[in-house]
């Protein structure tokens, strides 16, 4: 079977997007100066985080709400909440 | 408003719904709050639902629940790059009543189960996030939600809010979990016609197969992969501890694609169509990570209490059992109208006396040891494959001679003493 890259995988999903992000990078300077690995951009299963040279772009709309970035950011630099009730990802199958 | 219930359950996964079901069945006034559009819309599972714990709640549930296939065969693969050592068990007794376990798709199963709780008398409210517990004089007396005017009160609040367990953390029952206490797992549901599935897995109508895959499925990192059969689809997934993922700089979806295109796995998926991609954490800290589970006016059940046996991929059953035990403690507490921690510790006592804590205790060192000593998955699985290849290749060497060679090659690679130590350590961890 054909594998799908992450954009194509994300297309398989249904999201009911909130207008407000439930994820906030608290201090972009911490990412810039203390976190050369930019861990969240690697392990996030939905490629929500993209480093843009000076700041972290947060594509919260595609978040699976797994919680990995809250636990995995070594600097506790991510404020993590649930999207508003009924919003965010809607799994239809498993 | 200040509506008051006997019990508020936060989270309509297997833990919360079980608790709500048992409470409602015993005449308690129950509010079940779920943040998703419907129960299951936020939940992910590889798919094995155990018959025993479900049957204790709803006898003969298999006659009406949305199940995929009864599992009649469980395979275990020790996989290397171009080979695999396999073992397993297939038994037709698992294909008939009372069955052993089933594959399920959670979005459907959770909705059905929550409906059963509602039919029993629980009130279900979807699309509502509980933002915090309302605490008064050191006692939880209700919850605050993200609805306008969203405060609700109860004698007992049940935290069944899953692995992220933000509410337990708020109450100070546990600290933030560490990256080595959770496994990040990604999976895909791959549609494939029933006949193809039956042919490839050697199954007949209404028979299912599970494959657990160790070794190269995680590139030797601490974790496992799985391949399960549904009616007209396969669930394929892989996960490692978040700490291993971080250390190895792995992207989870790359690991999933590595698995899907692995020469040992690919033929099973050929021609399939991806239907959904899902990511979720599994609490894998085990015995030592279990937080405080009862306080004044509050209990914690399921993933929120880290009740998962990672070695045996049991989670949903522990969630259900803990939900049921919590309900039974609440029903007792109501009899003398005492919801203090001391009274609700009935739940804690039941939990610690049950198979759940006994099993977690048994394996309390396993994950830690495998994390600290990566050789088990990284070195021994390939070694097993080479040994099997050597042993089964017919090349004119006598079997006795081969056995010697195999043993020698293992001890040569790691040194006799090291191998013995590794074996002893692993045995102690799982004995
Ligand atoms: C990939 C994967 C494979 C797995 N495979 C298996 C398997 O094969 N067999 C098995 O037995 N177990 C398996 N597990 C584990 C199993 O899925 C869990 O142990 C089980 O779902 C735990 O049930 P729960 O009710 O405690 O939590 P969940 O099922 O996570 O339910 C928690 C519920 O609470 C809701 N919620 C959370 N916070 C709030 C809030 N603040 N307000 C309102 N609602 C809230 C959530 O939306 C969710 O519905 C697997 C897990 C994963 C991730
Ligand atoms: S892991 Fe944390 S500190 Fe590092 S880039 Fe991401 S948000 Fe910034
Ligand atoms: S919660 Fe999971 S999916 Fe969402 S941004 Fe964090 S790591 Fe990515």
Coordinates of C-alpha atoms and ligand atoms in Angstrom, one line a residue:
Chain A
X1 CA 0.0 0.0 0.0
X2 CA 1.1 3.5 -0.4
X3 CA 2.2 5.2 2.7
X4 CA 1.0 8.7 3.2
X5 CA 3.1 11.6 4.3
X6 CA 2.1 13.5 7.4
X7 CA 0.1 16.1 5.5
X8 CA -1.9 13.3 3.8
X9 CA -2.3 11.5 7.1
X10 CA -3.7 14.7 8.6
X11 CA -6.2 15.0 5.7
X12 CA -7.8 11.8 6.8
X13 CA -9.0 13.4 10.0
X14 CA -11.9 15.5 11.0
X15 CA -11.4 18.6 13.1
X16 CA -13.9 21.0 14.6
X17 CA -11.6 23.9 15.0
X18 CA -11.9 26.5 17.7
X19 CA -11.0 30.1 16.7
X20 CA -8.6 30.3 19.7
X21 CA -5.5 28.2 20.2
X22 CA -5.4 25.8 23.1
X23 CA -1.6 25.6 22.8
X24 CA 0.7 28.5 23.7
X25 CA 4.4 28.7 23.5
X26 CA 5.2 30.8 26.5
X27 CA 8.6 32.2 25.5
X28 CA 9.9 32.0 22.0
X29 CA 13.4 33.1 23.2
X30 CA 13.7 29.9 25.2
X31 CA 13.1 27.9 22.0
X32 CA 15.7 30.1 20.2
X33 CA 18.4 30.1 22.8
X34 CA 18.0 27.1 25.0
X35 CA 16.6 24.4 22.8
X36 CA 18.7 23.9 19.7
X37 CA 17.1 20.5 19.1
X38 CA 13.6 22.0 18.9
X39 CA 12.3 18.8 20.4
X40 CA 8.6 19.5 19.9
X41 CA 9.0 19.9 16.1
X42 CA 10.4 16.3 16.0
X43 CA 8.2 14.2 18.3
X44 CA 4.8 16.0 17.8
X45 CA 2.8 13.3 15.9
X46 CA 0.8 16.0 14.0
X47 CA 3.6 18.4 13.0
X48 CA 1.9 21.1 14.9
X49 CA 5.1 23.0 15.7
X50 CA 7.2 24.6 13.0
X51 CA 10.3 26.7 13.8
X52 CA 10.3 29.9 11.7
X53 CA 13.8 31.1 12.6
X54 CA 12.7 33.4 15.3
X55 CA 9.5 32.1 16.6
X56 CA 7.6 28.9 16.9
X57 CA 4.5 28.6 14.7
X58 CA 1.8 26.6 16.3
X59 CA -0.7 25.0 13.9
X60 CA -3.0 24.0 16.8
X61 CA -5.8 23.2 14.3
X62 CA -4.2 19.8 13.6
X63 CA -3.5 18.8 17.2
X64 CA -4.5 15.3 18.3
X65 CA -4.5 16.5 21.9
X66 CA -2.1 13.7 22.9
X67 CA -0.3 15.7 25.5
X68 CA 3.3 14.8 24.4
X69 CA 4.5 18.4 24.0
X70 CA 3.3 19.4 27.5
X71 CA 5.3 16.5 29.0
X72 CA 8.2 16.4 26.5
X73 CA 9.2 20.1 26.3
X74 CA 12.3 20.1 28.5
X75 CA 11.6 23.7 29.5
X76 CA 7.9 23.5 30.4
X77 CA 7.5 26.2 27.7
X78 CA 4.1 25.1 26.4
X79 CA 0.9 26.0 28.1
X80 CA -1.4 23.2 27.3
X81 CA -5.2 23.2 27.6
X82 CA -8.1 21.2 26.1
X83 CA -9.9 22.9 23.3
X84 CA -13.3 24.2 24.1
X85 CA -15.9 21.4 24.7
X86 CA -16.9 19.7 21.4
X87 CA -14.0 21.3 19.5
X88 CA -10.6 19.9 18.3
X89 CA -10.0 16.5 16.9
X90 CA -13.0 14.2 16.2
X91 CA -11.9 10.5 15.8
X92 CA -14.4 8.6 13.9
X93 CA -12.9 5.1 14.0
X94 CA -10.4 3.7 16.5
Chain B
X1 CA -28.3 26.9 39.3
X2 CA -26.2 24.7 41.6
X3 CA -27.7 21.4 40.5
X4 CA -26.5 18.6 42.8
X5 CA -25.9 15.0 42.0
X6 CA -24.8 12.0 44.0
X7 CA -21.9 11.4 41.6
X8 CA -20.2 13.4 38.8
X9 CA -18.0 11.3 36.5
X10 CA -15.5 13.2 34.4
X11 CA -14.7 11.4 31.1
X12 CA -16.8 8.9 29.2
X13 CA -14.0 6.4 28.3
X14 CA -14.2 2.8 29.6
X15 CA -13.3 3.8 33.2
X16 CA -15.8 6.6 33.6
X17 CA -18.6 4.9 31.7
X18 CA -18.2 1.7 33.8
X19 CA -18.3 3.8 37.0
X20 CA -21.4 5.7 35.8
X21 CA -23.1 2.5 34.7
X22 CA -22.7 0.7 38.1
X23 CA -23.6 3.8 40.1
X24 CA -26.8 4.4 38.0
X25 CA -27.7 0.8 38.2
X26 CA -27.7 1.0 42.0
X27 CA -30.0 4.0 41.9
X28 CA -27.5 6.8 42.3
X29 CA -28.0 10.1 40.5
X30 CA -25.1 10.3 38.1
X31 CA -23.8 13.0 35.8
X32 CA -21.3 11.8 33.2
X33 CA -19.4 14.7 31.5
X34 CA -17.4 14.2 28.3
X35 CA -15.4 16.9 26.5
X36 CA -15.7 15.3 23.0
X37 CA -18.5 15.7 20.5
X38 CA -19.4 12.1 21.5
X39 CA -17.8 9.5 23.8
X40 CA -14.9 7.9 21.9
X41 CA -14.2 11.0 19.7
X42 CA -11.0 11.7 21.6
X43 CA -10.1 8.1 22.4
X44 CA -7.6 5.7 20.8
X45 CA -6.8 2.1 21.3
X46 CA -5.0 -0.6 19.4
X47 CA -8.2 -2.5 19.8
X48 CA -8.2 -5.5 22.1
X49 CA -11.2 -5.5 24.4
X50 CA -11.1 -8.1 27.1
X51 CA -14.3 -10.2 27.6
X52 CA -13.9 -10.8 31.3
X53 CA -14.1 -7.3 32.8
X54 CA -16.8 -6.2 30.3
X55 CA -18.9 -9.2 31.0
X56 CA -18.9 -8.3 34.7
X57 CA -20.8 -5.2 33.8
X58 CA -23.0 -6.3 30.9
X59 CA -23.4 -10.1 30.7
X60 CA -23.3 -11.4 27.1
X61 CA -22.5 -8.0 25.8
X62 CA -21.1 -9.6 22.6
X63 CA -24.7 -10.1 21.5
X64 CA -25.2 -6.4 21.1
X65 CA -22.0 -4.4 21.4
X66 CA -20.3 -3.1 18.2
X67 CA -17.4 -5.5 18.1
X68 CA -15.1 -6.2 15.2
X69 CA -13.8 -9.8 15.5
X70 CA -13.3 -12.3 18.4
X71 CA -9.6 -12.9 18.6
X72 CA -8.8 -16.6 18.1
X73 CA -5.1 -16.2 17.4
X74 CA -2.4 -14.1 19.1
X75 CA 1.0 -13.9 17.4
X76 CA 4.2 -12.5 18.8
X77 CA 7.0 -11.5 16.4
X78 CA 10.6 -10.8 17.2
X79 CA 11.5 -8.9 14.1
X80 CA 14.8 -8.0 12.6
X81 CA 15.4 -6.1 9.4
X82 CA 14.7 -8.9 6.9
X83 CA 13.5 -11.7 9.1
X84 CA 11.2 -12.6 12.0
X85 CA 11.1 -15.2 14.7
X86 CA 7.4 -16.0 15.5
X87 CA 5.4 -17.7 18.1
X88 CA 1.8 -17.6 19.1
X89 CA -1.4 -19.5 19.9
X90 CA -4.5 -20.2 17.9
X91 CA -7.4 -21.9 19.5
X92 CA -11.0 -22.3 18.2
X93 CA -12.3 -22.2 21.8
X94 CA -11.7 -18.5 21.7
X95 CA -14.0 -18.2 18.7
X96 CA -17.1 -19.2 20.7
X97 CA -18.9 -18.2 23.8
X98 CA -17.8 -17.0 26.2
X99 CA -14.8 -15.8 24.0
X100 CA -11.5 -14.5 25.3
X101 CA -11.2 -11.0 23.8
X102 CA -12.3 -9.0 20.8
X103 CA -11.0 -6.3 18.5
X104 CA -13.0 -3.1 18.6
X105 CA -13.0 0.4 17.1
X106 CA -13.3 2.8 20.1
X107 CA -15.3 5.6 18.5
X108 CA -18.1 3.2 18.0
X109 CA -17.6 1.1 21.1
X110 CA -17.5 4.0 23.5
X111 CA -20.7 5.5 22.1
X112 CA -22.5 2.2 22.6
X113 CA -21.2 1.8 26.1
X114 CA -22.1 5.3 27.1
X115 CA -25.6 4.7 25.7
X116 CA -25.9 1.7 28.0
X117 CA -25.0 3.9 31.0
X118 CA -27.7 6.4 29.9
X119 CA -30.3 3.6 29.5
X120 CA -29.5 2.6 33.1
X121 CA -30.2 6.2 34.3
X122 CA -27.0 8.2 34.0
X123 CA -27.2 11.7 32.5
X124 CA -24.6 12.2 29.8
X125 CA -23.4 15.7 28.7
X126 CA -21.0 15.9 25.8
X127 CA -19.0 18.8 24.5
X128 CA -18.2 20.0 28.0
X129 CA -14.7 20.4 29.5
X130 CA -14.3 20.1 33.2
X131 CA -11.8 22.9 33.9
X132 CA -11.4 22.3 37.6
X133 CA -12.7 20.6 40.7
X134 CA -14.4 22.9 43.2
X135 CA -12.7 22.4 46.5
X136 CA -14.2 23.7 49.8
X137 CA -12.6 23.0 53.2
X138 CA -10.3 20.5 51.8
X139 CA -13.1 18.5 50.2
X140 CA -14.1 18.2 46.5
X141 CA -17.7 19.3 46.3
X142 CA -18.2 19.6 42.5
X143 CA -16.7 20.7 39.2
X144 CA -16.4 23.8 37.1
X145 CA -17.0 23.4 33.4
X146 CA -16.4 25.6 30.3
X147 CA -20.1 26.1 29.9
X148 CA -21.6 29.4 30.9
X149 CA -23.0 29.0 34.4
X150 CA -21.2 25.7 34.4
X151 CA -20.8 24.7 38.1
X152 CA -22.2 21.4 39.2
X153 CA -22.1 19.8 42.6
X154 CA -22.0 16.2 43.9
X155 CA -21.1 14.1 46.9
X156 CA -18.3 12.5 44.9
X157 CA -16.4 13.4 41.8
X158 CA -14.8 10.6 39.8
X159 CA -11.8 11.6 37.8
X160 CA -11.8 9.3 34.7
X161 CA -10.2 11.9 32.5
X162 CA -7.6 9.7 30.9
X163 CA -3.8 9.8 30.6
X164 CA -3.3 13.5 30.7
X165 CA -5.1 13.7 34.0
X166 CA -5.0 17.5 34.3
X167 CA -7.5 17.4 37.1
X168 CA -5.5 15.0 39.3
X169 CA -2.5 17.1 38.8
X170 CA -4.5 20.2 39.8
X171 CA -5.5 18.5 43.1
X172 CA -1.9 17.7 43.7
X173 CA -2.5 13.9 43.5
X174 CA 0.5 13.6 41.2
X175 CA 3.1 15.8 39.5
X176 CA 3.4 16.1 35.8
X177 CA 4.3 12.7 34.3
X178 CA 7.9 12.3 33.1
X179 CA 8.6 11.4 29.4
X180 CA 9.6 7.9 30.5
X181 CA 6.3 7.4 32.2
X182 CA 4.2 7.7 29.0
X183 CA 4.4 6.0 25.6
X184 CA 3.6 8.0 22.5
X185 CA 1.7 5.8 20.1
X186 CA 0.5 6.4 16.6
X187 CA -1.7 4.2 14.5
X188 CA -3.6 3.9 11.3
X189 CA -6.8 2.2 10.4
X190 CA -6.3 0.7 7.0
X191 CA -9.3 -0.4 5.0
X192 CA -9.0 -3.8 3.3
X193 CA -11.7 -6.1 2.0
X194 CA -12.7 -8.9 4.4
X195 CA -11.7 -11.7 2.0
X196 CA -8.2 -10.3 1.7
X197 CA -7.9 -10.1 5.5
X198 CA -9.2 -13.7 5.9
X199 CA -6.7 -15.0 3.3
X200 CA -3.7 -13.2 4.6
X201 CA -4.2 -14.0 8.2
X202 CA -5.6 -17.5 7.5
X203 CA -8.9 -16.7 9.2
X204 CA -12.5 -17.7 8.6
X205 CA -15.6 -15.6 9.0
X206 CA -15.8 -13.8 12.4
X207 CA -12.3 -14.9 13.5
X208 CA -9.6 -12.4 14.4
X209 CA -5.9 -12.3 14.9
X210 CA -3.5 -10.0 16.8
X211 CA 0.2 -9.6 16.1
X212 CA 2.5 -7.9 18.6
X213 CA 5.8 -6.9 17.0
X214 CA 9.0 -6.4 18.9
X215 CA 12.5 -5.3 17.8
X216 CA 13.0 -3.6 14.5
X217 CA 9.4 -2.4 14.6
X218 CA 10.6 0.4 17.0
X219 CA 14.1 0.4 15.5
X220 CA 15.2 -1.3 18.8
X221 CA 13.7 1.5 21.0
X222 CA 11.7 0.7 24.1
X223 CA 8.2 0.0 22.7
X224 CA 6.1 -2.3 20.6
X225 CA 4.1 -2.3 17.5
X226 CA 0.8 -4.1 16.7
X227 CA -1.3 -5.3 13.8
X228 CA -4.9 -6.2 14.6
X229 CA -7.7 -7.4 12.3
X230 CA -11.1 -5.7 12.3
X231 CA -14.0 -6.8 10.1
X232 CA -13.0 -4.8 7.0
X233 CA -9.9 -3.1 8.1
X234 CA -6.6 -3.5 10.0
X235 CA -5.2 -1.4 12.8
X236 CA -1.5 -0.9 12.6
X237 CA 0.4 1.1 15.2
X238 CA 3.7 1.7 16.9
X239 CA 4.8 3.4 20.0
X240 CA 7.8 4.0 22.3
X241 CA 8.3 5.8 25.5
X242 CA 8.3 9.5 24.9
X243 CA 11.7 9.6 26.4
X244 CA 13.0 7.1 23.8
X245 CA 11.3 9.0 21.0
X246 CA 13.0 12.2 22.2
X247 CA 16.4 10.5 22.7
X248 CA 16.4 8.8 19.3
X249 CA 15.0 12.0 17.6
X250 CA 12.3 9.9 16.0
X251 CA 9.3 11.3 14.3
X252 CA 6.4 9.0 15.2
X253 CA 4.8 9.1 11.8
X254 CA 8.2 8.2 10.2
X255 CA 8.4 5.2 12.5
X256 CA 4.9 4.2 11.5
X257 CA 5.8 4.4 7.8
X258 CA 8.9 2.4 8.5
X259 CA 6.8 -0.3 10.0
X260 CA 4.2 -0.2 7.2
X261 CA 6.8 -0.6 4.6
X262 CA 8.9 -3.2 6.5
X263 CA 9.3 -6.3 4.3
X264 CA 7.8 -8.5 7.0
X265 CA 4.7 -6.3 7.4
X266 CA 4.1 -4.8 4.0
X267 CA 2.5 -7.9 2.3
X268 CA -0.3 -7.8 4.9
X269 CA -1.3 -4.2 4.0
X270 CA -0.9 -4.4 0.3
X271 CA -3.7 -2.7 -1.5
X272 CA -5.1 -1.2 1.7
X273 CA -6.4 2.3 2.0
X274 CA -5.6 4.5 5.0
X275 CA -8.8 5.6 6.6
X276 CA -7.7 7.4 9.8
X277 CA -4.4 8.4 11.5
X278 CA -4.4 8.7 15.3
X279 CA -2.0 9.6 18.1
X280 CA -2.4 9.1 21.8
X281 CA -0.3 8.6 25.0
X282 CA -0.4 5.4 27.0
X283 CA 0.5 5.7 30.7
X284 CA 3.3 3.2 31.2
X285 CA 4.9 4.3 34.5
X286 CA 3.5 1.2 36.2
X287 CA 3.2 0.6 39.9
X288 CA 5.4 3.4 41.1
X289 CA 3.6 6.0 39.0
X290 CA 0.1 5.3 40.4
X291 CA -1.0 8.5 42.1
X292 CA -3.1 9.0 45.1
X293 CA -6.5 7.4 44.1
X294 CA -8.9 8.6 46.8
X295 CA -9.4 11.9 48.6
X296 CA -12.1 13.8 50.3
X297 CA -15.1 13.6 47.9
X298 CA -13.0 12.4 45.0
X299 CA -11.6 9.2 43.4
X300 CA -9.3 8.6 40.4
X301 CA -9.8 5.7 37.9
X302 CA -8.4 4.2 34.7
X303 CA -5.6 5.8 32.7
X304 CA -5.8 8.9 35.0
X305 CA -4.5 6.6 37.8
X306 CA -1.9 5.1 35.4
X307 CA -3.6 1.7 35.5
X308 CA -2.1 0.1 32.5
X309 CA -0.1 -3.1 32.2
X310 CA 2.2 -2.2 29.3
X311 CA 3.8 -5.7 29.1
X312 CA 0.4 -7.3 28.4
X313 CA -1.2 -4.4 26.6
X314 CA -4.0 -4.3 29.1
X315 CA -5.6 -0.9 29.8
X316 CA -9.2 -0.9 28.9
X317 CA -10.0 -3.8 31.2
X318 CA -8.2 -2.2 34.1
X319 CA -10.1 1.0 33.4
X320 CA -13.4 -0.8 33.6
X321 CA -12.5 -2.8 36.7
X322 CA -11.3 0.3 38.5
X323 CA -14.4 2.2 37.5
X324 CA -16.5 -0.6 38.9
X325 CA -14.6 -0.8 42.1
X326 CA -14.9 3.0 42.6
X327 CA -18.6 2.8 42.0
X328 CA -18.9 0.0 44.6
X329 CA -17.0 2.1 47.2
X330 CA -19.2 5.1 46.4
X331 CA -22.4 3.0 46.9
X332 CA -21.0 1.9 50.3
X333 CA -20.0 5.4 51.2
X334 CA -23.6 6.6 50.5
X335 CA -25.0 4.1 53.0
X336 CA -23.4 6.0 55.9
X337 CA -23.4 9.3 54.0
X338 CA -19.6 9.7 54.5
X339 CA -17.5 10.7 51.5
X340 CA -14.3 11.4 53.4
X341 CA -11.0 10.1 52.2
X342 CA -11.1 7.4 54.9
X343 CA -14.4 6.2 53.6
X344 CA -13.5 6.3 49.9
X345 CA -10.3 4.5 50.7
X346 CA -12.6 1.4 50.3
X347 CA -11.9 1.9 46.6
X348 CA -8.1 2.1 47.2
X349 CA -8.2 -1.1 49.3
X350 CA -10.2 -2.9 46.7
X351 CA -7.9 -1.7 43.9
X352 CA -4.7 -2.7 45.8
X353 CA -6.2 -6.1 46.5
X354 CA -7.3 -6.8 42.9
X355 CA -5.5 -8.2 39.9
X356 CA -4.8 -4.7 38.8
X357 CA -2.3 -3.6 41.4
X358 CA -1.0 -7.2 41.8
X359 CA -0.1 -7.2 38.1
X360 CA 1.4 -3.7 38.2
X361 CA 3.4 -4.7 41.2
X362 CA 4.7 -7.8 39.5
X363 CA 6.1 -5.8 36.6
X364 CA 7.1 -2.7 38.6
X365 CA 10.7 -2.9 37.5
X366 CA 10.3 -4.1 34.0
X367 CA 9.9 -0.9 32.0
X368 CA 12.6 0.8 34.0
X369 CA 15.0 -2.1 33.3
X370 CA 14.2 -2.3 29.6
X371 CA 14.7 1.5 29.3
X372 CA 18.0 1.4 31.1
X373 CA 19.3 -1.6 29.3
X374 CA 18.3 -1.2 25.6
X375 CA 20.1 -4.4 24.6
X376 CA 17.0 -6.5 25.0
X377 CA 15.2 -5.2 22.0
X378 CA 18.2 -3.7 20.2
X379 CA 20.6 -6.7 20.4
X380 CA 18.8 -9.8 21.5
X381 CA 16.0 -9.7 18.9
X382 CA 18.5 -9.6 16.0
X383 CA 20.5 -12.3 17.7
X384 CA 17.5 -14.5 18.0
X385 CA 16.9 -14.1 14.3
X386 CA 20.4 -15.0 13.4
X387 CA 20.3 -18.0 15.7
X388 CA 17.0 -19.2 14.1
X389 CA 18.4 -18.7 10.7
X390 CA 21.5 -20.7 11.5
X391 CA 19.6 -23.4 13.2
X392 CA 17.0 -23.9 10.4
X393 CA 19.3 -23.5 7.4
X394 CA 20.1 -27.0 6.1
X395 CA 23.8 -27.0 5.2
X396 CA 25.2 -30.3 6.2
X397 CA 26.2 -29.3 9.7
X398 CA 24.8 -31.6 12.5
X399 CA 22.1 -30.2 14.7
X400 CA 24.3 -30.6 17.8
X401 CA 27.1 -28.7 16.1
X402 CA 24.6 -26.0 15.2
X403 CA 23.4 -25.6 18.7
X404 CA 26.9 -25.1 19.9
X405 CA 27.5 -22.6 17.1
X406 CA 24.4 -20.6 18.0
X407 CA 25.2 -20.5 21.7
X408 CA 28.8 -19.5 20.9
X409 CA 27.8 -16.7 18.6
X410 CA 25.5 -15.2 21.3
X411 CA 28.1 -15.4 24.0
X412 CA 30.8 -14.2 21.6
X413 CA 28.8 -11.1 20.7
X414 CA 28.2 -10.0 24.3
X415 CA 30.4 -12.1 26.5
X416 CA 29.1 -15.1 28.5
X417 CA 29.0 -13.2 31.8
X418 CA 27.0 -10.3 30.3
X419 CA 24.5 -12.6 28.7
X420 CA 23.9 -14.5 31.9
X421 CA 23.5 -11.2 33.8
X422 CA 21.1 -9.9 31.1
X423 CA 19.0 -13.1 31.4
X424 CA 18.9 -13.0 35.2
X425 CA 17.9 -9.3 35.2
X426 CA 15.1 -9.8 32.6
X427 CA 13.9 -12.9 34.5
X428 CA 13.8 -11.0 37.8
X429 CA 11.9 -8.2 36.1
X430 CA 9.0 -10.4 34.9
X431 CA 9.1 -13.4 37.2
Ligands
LIG1 C1 -2.5 3.2 20.6 C2 -3.1 2.6 21.8 C3 -3.3 1.2 21.9 C4 -3.9 0.6 23.0 N1 -4.2 -0.7 22.9 C5 -4.9 -1.3 23.9 C6 -5.4 -2.6 23.8 O1 -5.3 -3.3 22.7 N2 -6.1 -3.2 24.8 C7 -6.4 -2.4 25.9 O2 -7.0 -3.0 26.8 N3 -5.9 -1.2 26.1 C8 -5.2 -0.6 25.1 N4 -4.8 0.7 25.2 C9 -5.0 1.4 26.5 C10 -6.5 1.9 26.6 O3 -6.8 2.6 25.5 C11 -6.7 2.8 27.8 O4 -6.1 2.2 28.9 C12 -8.1 3.0 28.1 O5 -8.7 3.7 27.1 C13 -8.3 3.9 29.4 O6 -9.6 4.2 29.6 P1 -10.0 5.5 30.4 O7 -11.5 5.5 30.4 O8 -9.3 5.5 31.7 O9 -9.4 6.7 29.6 P2 -9.8 7.3 28.1 O10 -10.3 6.2 27.3 O11 -8.7 8.1 27.6 O12 -11.1 8.2 28.4 C14 -10.9 9.5 29.1 C15 -12.1 10.3 28.7 O13 -12.2 11.5 29.4 C16 -12.5 12.6 28.6 N5 -11.9 13.8 29.3 C17 -10.6 14.0 29.6 N6 -10.5 15.2 30.3 C18 -11.7 15.7 30.4 C19 -12.2 16.9 31.0 N7 -11.4 17.7 31.6 N8 -13.5 17.2 30.9 C20 -14.4 16.3 30.3 N9 -13.9 15.1 29.7 C21 -12.6 14.8 29.8 C22 -11.8 12.3 27.3 O14 -12.4 12.9 26.2 C23 -12.1 10.7 27.2 O15 -13.3 10.5 26.6 C24 -4.2 1.3 24.1 C25 -3.9 2.7 24.1 C26 -3.4 3.3 23.0 C27 -3.2 4.8 23.0
LIG2 S1 10.5 21.7 23.0 FE1 9.9 23.5 24.2 S2 11.7 24.8 24.3 FE2 12.1 23.3 22.7 S3 11.4 24.4 20.8 FE3 9.6 23.2 21.6 S4 8.5 24.6 22.9 FE4 10.5 25.5 22.5
LIG3 S1 -0.7 17.6 22.1 FE1 0.3 16.1 20.8 S2 -0.5 16.5 18.7 FE2 -1.0 18.3 19.9 S3 0.7 19.7 19.6 FE3 1.2 18.5 21.5 S4 2.4 16.8 20.7 FE4 1.4 17.7 18.9

